[in-house]
Coordinates of C-alpha atoms in Angstrom, one line a residue:
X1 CA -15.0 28.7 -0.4
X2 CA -13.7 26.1 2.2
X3 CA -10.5 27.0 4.0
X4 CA -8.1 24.5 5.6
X5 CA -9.4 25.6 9.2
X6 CA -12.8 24.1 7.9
X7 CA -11.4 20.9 6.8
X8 CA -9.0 20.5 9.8
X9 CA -12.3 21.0 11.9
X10 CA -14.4 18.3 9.6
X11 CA -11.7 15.7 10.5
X12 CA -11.0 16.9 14.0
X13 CA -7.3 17.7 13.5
X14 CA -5.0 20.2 14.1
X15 CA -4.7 23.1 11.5
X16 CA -0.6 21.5 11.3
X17 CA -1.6 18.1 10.7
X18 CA -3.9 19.0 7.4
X19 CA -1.0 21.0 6.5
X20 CA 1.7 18.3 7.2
X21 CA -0.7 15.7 4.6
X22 CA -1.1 18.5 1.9
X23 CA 2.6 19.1 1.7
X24 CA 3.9 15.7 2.3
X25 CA 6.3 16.9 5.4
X26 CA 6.9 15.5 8.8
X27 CA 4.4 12.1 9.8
X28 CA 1.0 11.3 9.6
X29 CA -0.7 7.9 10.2
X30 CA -2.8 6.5 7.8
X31 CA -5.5 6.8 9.1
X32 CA -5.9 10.2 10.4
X33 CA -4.4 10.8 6.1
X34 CA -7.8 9.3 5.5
X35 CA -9.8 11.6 7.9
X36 CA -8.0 14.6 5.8
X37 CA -8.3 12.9 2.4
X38 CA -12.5 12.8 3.4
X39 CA -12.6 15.7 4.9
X40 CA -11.0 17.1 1.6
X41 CA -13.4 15.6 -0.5
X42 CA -16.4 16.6 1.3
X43 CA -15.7 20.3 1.3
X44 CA -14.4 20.2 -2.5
X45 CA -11.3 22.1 -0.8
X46 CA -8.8 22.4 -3.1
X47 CA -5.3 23.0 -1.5
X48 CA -3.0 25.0 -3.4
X49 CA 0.8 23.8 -4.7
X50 CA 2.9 26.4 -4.2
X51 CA 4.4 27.2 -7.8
X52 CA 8.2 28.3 -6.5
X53 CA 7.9 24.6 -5.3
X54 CA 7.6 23.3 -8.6
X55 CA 9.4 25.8 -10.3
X56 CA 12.3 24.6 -7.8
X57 CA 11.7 21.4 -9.4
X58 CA 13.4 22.2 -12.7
X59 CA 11.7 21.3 -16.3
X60 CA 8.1 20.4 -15.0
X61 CA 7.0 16.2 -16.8
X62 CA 4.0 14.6 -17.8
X63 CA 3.2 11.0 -16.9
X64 CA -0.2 8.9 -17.0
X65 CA -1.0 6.2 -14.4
X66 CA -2.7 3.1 -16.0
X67 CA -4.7 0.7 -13.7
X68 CA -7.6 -1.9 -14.7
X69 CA -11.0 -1.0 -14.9
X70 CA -11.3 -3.7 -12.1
X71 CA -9.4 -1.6 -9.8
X72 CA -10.3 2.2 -11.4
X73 CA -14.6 1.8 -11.4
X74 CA -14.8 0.5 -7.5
X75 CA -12.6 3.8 -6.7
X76 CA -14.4 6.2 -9.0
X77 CA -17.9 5.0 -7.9
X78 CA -16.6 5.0 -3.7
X79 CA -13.9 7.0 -3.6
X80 CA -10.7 6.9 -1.9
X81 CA -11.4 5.4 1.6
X82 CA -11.1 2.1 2.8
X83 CA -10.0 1.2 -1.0
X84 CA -5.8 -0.3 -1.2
X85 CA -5.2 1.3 -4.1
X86 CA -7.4 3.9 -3.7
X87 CA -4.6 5.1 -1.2
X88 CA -1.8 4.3 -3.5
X89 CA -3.1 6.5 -6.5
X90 CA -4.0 9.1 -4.3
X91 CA -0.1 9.0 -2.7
X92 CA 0.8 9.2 -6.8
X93 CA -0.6 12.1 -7.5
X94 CA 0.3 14.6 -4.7
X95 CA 3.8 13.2 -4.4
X96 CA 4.3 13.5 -8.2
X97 CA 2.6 17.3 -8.3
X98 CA 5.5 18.0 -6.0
X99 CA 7.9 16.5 -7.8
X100 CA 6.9 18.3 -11.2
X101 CA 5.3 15.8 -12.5
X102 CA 1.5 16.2 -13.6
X103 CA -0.4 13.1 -13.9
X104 CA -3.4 11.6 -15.4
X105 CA -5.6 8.8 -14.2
X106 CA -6.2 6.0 -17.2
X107 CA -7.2 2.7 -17.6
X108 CA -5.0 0.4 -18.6
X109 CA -6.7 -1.5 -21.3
X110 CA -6.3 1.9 -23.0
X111 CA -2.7 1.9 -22.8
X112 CA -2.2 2.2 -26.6
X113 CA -4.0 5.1 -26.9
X114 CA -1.7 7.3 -24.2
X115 CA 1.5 7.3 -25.3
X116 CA 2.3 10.8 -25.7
X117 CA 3.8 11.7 -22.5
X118 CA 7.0 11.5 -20.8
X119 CA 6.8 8.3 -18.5
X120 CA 4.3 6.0 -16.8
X121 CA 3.3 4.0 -13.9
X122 CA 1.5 1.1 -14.1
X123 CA -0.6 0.0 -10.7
X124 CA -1.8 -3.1 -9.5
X125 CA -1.6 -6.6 -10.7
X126 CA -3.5 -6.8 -14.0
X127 CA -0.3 -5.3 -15.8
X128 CA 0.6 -8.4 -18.1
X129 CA 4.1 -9.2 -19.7
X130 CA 2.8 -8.1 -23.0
X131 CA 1.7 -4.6 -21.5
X132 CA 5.3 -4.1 -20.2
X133 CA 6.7 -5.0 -23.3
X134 CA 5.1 -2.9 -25.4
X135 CA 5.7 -0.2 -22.5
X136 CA 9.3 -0.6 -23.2
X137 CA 8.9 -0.5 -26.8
X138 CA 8.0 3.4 -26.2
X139 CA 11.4 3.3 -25.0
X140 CA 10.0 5.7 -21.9
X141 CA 10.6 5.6 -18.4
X142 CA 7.9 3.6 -16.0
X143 CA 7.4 2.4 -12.8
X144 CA 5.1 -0.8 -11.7
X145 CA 3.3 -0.2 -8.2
X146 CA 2.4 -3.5 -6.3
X147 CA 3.4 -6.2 -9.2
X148 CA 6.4 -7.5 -10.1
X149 CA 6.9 -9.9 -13.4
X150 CA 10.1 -12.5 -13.1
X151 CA 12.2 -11.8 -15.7
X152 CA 10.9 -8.4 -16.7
X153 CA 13.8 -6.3 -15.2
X154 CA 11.8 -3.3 -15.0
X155 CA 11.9 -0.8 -12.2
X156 CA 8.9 -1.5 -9.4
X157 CA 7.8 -1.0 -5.8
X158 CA 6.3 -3.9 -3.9
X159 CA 5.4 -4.5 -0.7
X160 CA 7.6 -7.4 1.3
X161 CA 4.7 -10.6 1.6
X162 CA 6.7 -13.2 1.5
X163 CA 8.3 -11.9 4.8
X164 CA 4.9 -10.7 5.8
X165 CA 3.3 -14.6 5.6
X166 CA 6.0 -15.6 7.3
X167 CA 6.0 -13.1 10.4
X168 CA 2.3 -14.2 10.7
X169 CA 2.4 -18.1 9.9
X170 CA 5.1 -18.6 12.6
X171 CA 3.0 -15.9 15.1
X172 CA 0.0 -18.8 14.9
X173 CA 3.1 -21.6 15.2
X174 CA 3.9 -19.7 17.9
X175 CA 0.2 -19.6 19.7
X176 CA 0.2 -23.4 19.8
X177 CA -1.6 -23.5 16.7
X178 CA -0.6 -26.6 13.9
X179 CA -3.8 -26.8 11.5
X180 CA -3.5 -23.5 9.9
X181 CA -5.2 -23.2 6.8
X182 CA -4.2 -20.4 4.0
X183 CA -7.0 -18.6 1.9
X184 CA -5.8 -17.2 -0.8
X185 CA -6.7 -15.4 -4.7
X186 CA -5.6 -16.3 -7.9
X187 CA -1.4 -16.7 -8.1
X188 CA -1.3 -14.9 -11.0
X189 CA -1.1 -11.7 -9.0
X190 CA 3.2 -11.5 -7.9
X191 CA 1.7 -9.9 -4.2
X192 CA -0.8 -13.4 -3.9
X193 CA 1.8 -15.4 -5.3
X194 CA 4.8 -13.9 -2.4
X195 CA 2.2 -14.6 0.3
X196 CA 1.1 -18.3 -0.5
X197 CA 5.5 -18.6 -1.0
X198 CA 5.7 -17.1 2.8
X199 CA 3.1 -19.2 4.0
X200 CA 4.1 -23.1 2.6
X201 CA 7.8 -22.3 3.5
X202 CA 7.2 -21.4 6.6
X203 CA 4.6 -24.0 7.7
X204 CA 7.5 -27.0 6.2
X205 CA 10.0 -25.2 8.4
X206 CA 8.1 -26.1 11.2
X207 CA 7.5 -29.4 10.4
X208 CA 4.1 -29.0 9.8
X209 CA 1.4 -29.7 6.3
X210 CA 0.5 -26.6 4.8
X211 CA -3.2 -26.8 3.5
X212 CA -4.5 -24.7 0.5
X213 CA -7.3 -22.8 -1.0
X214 CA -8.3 -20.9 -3.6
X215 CA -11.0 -18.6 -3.8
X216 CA -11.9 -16.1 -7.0
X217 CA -11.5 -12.9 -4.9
X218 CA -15.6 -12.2 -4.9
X219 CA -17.8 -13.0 -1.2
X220 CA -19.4 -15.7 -2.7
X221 CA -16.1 -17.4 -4.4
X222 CA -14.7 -17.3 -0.5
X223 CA -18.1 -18.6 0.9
X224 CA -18.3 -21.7 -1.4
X225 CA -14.2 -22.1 -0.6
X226 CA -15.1 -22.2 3.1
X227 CA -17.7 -24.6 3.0
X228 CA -15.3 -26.8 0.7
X229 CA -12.5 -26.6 3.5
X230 CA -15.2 -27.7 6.6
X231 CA -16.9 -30.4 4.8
X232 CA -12.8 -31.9 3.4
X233 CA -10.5 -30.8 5.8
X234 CA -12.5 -29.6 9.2
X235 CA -12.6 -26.9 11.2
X236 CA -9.3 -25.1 11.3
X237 CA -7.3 -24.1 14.6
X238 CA -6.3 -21.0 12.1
X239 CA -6.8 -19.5 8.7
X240 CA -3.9 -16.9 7.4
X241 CA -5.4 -14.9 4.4
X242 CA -4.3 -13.3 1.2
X243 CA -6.2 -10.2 1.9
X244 CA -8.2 -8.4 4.4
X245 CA -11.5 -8.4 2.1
X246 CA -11.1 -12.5 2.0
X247 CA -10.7 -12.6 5.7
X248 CA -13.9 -10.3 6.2
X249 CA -15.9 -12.7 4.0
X250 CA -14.1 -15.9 5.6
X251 CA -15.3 -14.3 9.2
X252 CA -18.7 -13.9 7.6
X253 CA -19.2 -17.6 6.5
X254 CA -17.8 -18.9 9.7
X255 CA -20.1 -17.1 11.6
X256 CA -22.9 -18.1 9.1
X257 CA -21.7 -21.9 10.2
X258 CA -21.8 -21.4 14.3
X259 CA -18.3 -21.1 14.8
X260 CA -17.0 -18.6 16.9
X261 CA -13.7 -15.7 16.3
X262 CA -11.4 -16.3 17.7
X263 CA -12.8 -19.0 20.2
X264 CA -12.8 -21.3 17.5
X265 CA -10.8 -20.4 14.9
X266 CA -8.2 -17.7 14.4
X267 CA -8.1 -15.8 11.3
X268 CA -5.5 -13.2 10.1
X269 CA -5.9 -10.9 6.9
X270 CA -3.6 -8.9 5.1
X271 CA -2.8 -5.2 3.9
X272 CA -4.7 -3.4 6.9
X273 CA -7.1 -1.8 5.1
X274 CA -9.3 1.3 6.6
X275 CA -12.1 -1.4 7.7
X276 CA -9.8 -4.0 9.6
X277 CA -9.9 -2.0 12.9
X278 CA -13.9 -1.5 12.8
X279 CA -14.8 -4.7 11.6
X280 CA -16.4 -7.5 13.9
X281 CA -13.8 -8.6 15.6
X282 CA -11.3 -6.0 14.6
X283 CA -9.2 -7.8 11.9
X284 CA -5.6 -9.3 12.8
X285 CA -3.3 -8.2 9.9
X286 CA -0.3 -7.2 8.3
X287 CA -0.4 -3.5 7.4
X288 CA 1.2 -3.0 4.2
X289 CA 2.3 0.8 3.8
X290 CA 0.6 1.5 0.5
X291 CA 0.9 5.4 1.3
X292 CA 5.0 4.8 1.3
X293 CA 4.7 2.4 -1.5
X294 CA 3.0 5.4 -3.6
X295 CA 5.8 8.0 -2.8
X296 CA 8.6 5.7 -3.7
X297 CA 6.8 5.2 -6.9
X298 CA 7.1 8.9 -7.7
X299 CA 10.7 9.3 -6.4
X300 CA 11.6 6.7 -8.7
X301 CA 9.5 7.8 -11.4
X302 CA 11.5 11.3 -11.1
X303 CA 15.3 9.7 -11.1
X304 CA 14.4 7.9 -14.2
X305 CA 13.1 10.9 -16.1
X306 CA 16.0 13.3 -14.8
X307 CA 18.3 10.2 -15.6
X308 CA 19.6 9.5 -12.3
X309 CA 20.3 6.2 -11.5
X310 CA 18.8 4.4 -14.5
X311 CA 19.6 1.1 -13.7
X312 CA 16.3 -1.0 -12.8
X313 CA 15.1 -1.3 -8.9
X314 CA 13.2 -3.3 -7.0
X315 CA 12.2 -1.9 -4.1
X316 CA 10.8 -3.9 -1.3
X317 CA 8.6 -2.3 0.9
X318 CA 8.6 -4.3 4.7
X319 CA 5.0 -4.9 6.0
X320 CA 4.2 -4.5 9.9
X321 CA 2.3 -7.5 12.0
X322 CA -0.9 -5.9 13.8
X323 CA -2.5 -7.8 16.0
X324 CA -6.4 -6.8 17.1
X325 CA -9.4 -9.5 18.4
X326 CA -9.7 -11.9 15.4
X327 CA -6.6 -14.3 17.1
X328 CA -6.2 -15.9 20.4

């Protein structure tokens, strides 16, 4: 049976620091939390919840999370590392065990069939208007995670990328830079849409053309979008992407072309994900705390199904510039 000396040994932490990510107290990077979270999984350790601190919790919920099979079969094929919301759901379920709350993982095409439970929250942006609606029609408390739907005054926690374009479209202003290019998935997604918003409105404020394109959010959607943007527009002074996975697969096809990063061009990804520091050159980014994002989900989750503060929130979660070798 695997102890927590063994797993704080596997990640090559301190006994404290295993301790501090199993109970959620004091501050832990995200990083090392994944060297844990591994470390975890590899030993099939299975830390125990104390019960007086759920049974200080009061009457003890139940509540499913509902994601797309688009997000839920890459995470239950690879696990939790080096996956966005991989980290998320994983900052669900041990906040919300804490709280009293014990969840189940289900996809979210199958939401009609889960409705027996006391609240939800929905993760990711494949939740539609129509699953929302009929979310409220079960007249239950919920919680989106990383989406937010205009005129749906539902309660939700998203991260801040429309400031987070910004901060990085006037850092490459700021480098001398004027032909910046922007990469980016499908708008449908709010967190895409906030990024594109951040990027055009800053690029006008600085009196200069912002230049668009769109890829499908696959390797070789990105690769056919780069060689679209050299043989219309040129080679780019700098490319700002939607996500860290598009910027890997931008780097990939640039390289593939001859062109040199960041001698060449400068490209900066978004969300920080565990591969942005180890990837050639480490990634330029905006770290988006998905860990943080996860918790506040719960927290809220919690007030709405103890009734405090019912009113609907949306809570903005700030992003944080990083900057590594993929910019001059």
């Amino acid at each position: 049976m695997p102890t927590i000396e063994d797993v704080a040994k596997l990640a090559g932490v301190s006994i404290a620091t295993v301790s501090r990510v199993i109970n959620g107290s004091g501050y832990v990077s995200e990083r090392t939390r994944y060297r844990v979270w591994k470390a975890i999984e590899e030993l099939g350790y299975r830390p125990e919840i104390s019960a007086k601190i759920l049974a200080s919790k009061g009457k003890l919920f139940h509540a499913y999370i509902f994601a797309s099979k688009r997000i839920l079969s890459p995470l239950q094929t690879s696990g939790i590392l080096g996956e966005f919301y991989g980290v998320i759901i994983k900052a669900i379920e041990e906040n919300c065990e804490k709280l009293g709350i014990k969840v189940e993982l289900k996809f979210l095409e199958e939401f009609s069939k889960y409705t027996d439970t006391d609240g939800y929250i929905f993760v990711g942006g494949d939740v539609t208007r129509e699953f929302i609606r009929e979310a409220k029609s079960e007249k239950k408390p919920f919680v989106l995670v990383d989406h937010y739907i205009p005129g749906e005054r539902v309660d939700c926690v998203i991260s801040d990328g429309y400031d987070g374009a910004v901060y990085a479209t006037n850092y490459l202003i700021s480098r001398g830079f004027k032909k910046i290019v922007h990469i980016h998935g499908p708008l449908q997604p709010y967190g895409f849409k906030m990024r594109y918003d951040g990027y055009k409105d800053a690029m006008e404020k600085a009196g200069l053309m912002p230049r668009f394109y769109e890829c499908d959010d696959t390797e070789e959607g990105t690769r056919k979008i780069v060689d679209i943007m050299l043989n219309s527009y040129g080679i780019p002074e700098a490319i700002f992407t939607s996500n860290d996975s598009i910027a890997f697969w931008v780097i990939k096809r640039l390289k593939e072309h001859g062109l040199k990063i960041p001698d060449d061009v400068s490209v900066v990804g978004f969300d920080d994900i565990v591969d942005a520091e180890n990837f050639d050159p480490p990634l330029t980014t905006l770290r988006v705390f998905k860990y943080e994002m996860g918790c506040v989900a719960c927290k809220r989750l919690h007030e709405l199904l103890t009734k405090v503060n019912p009113h609907p929130l949306r809570t903005l979660v700030f992003t944080q510039f990083v900057k590594r070798k993929s910019t001059k």
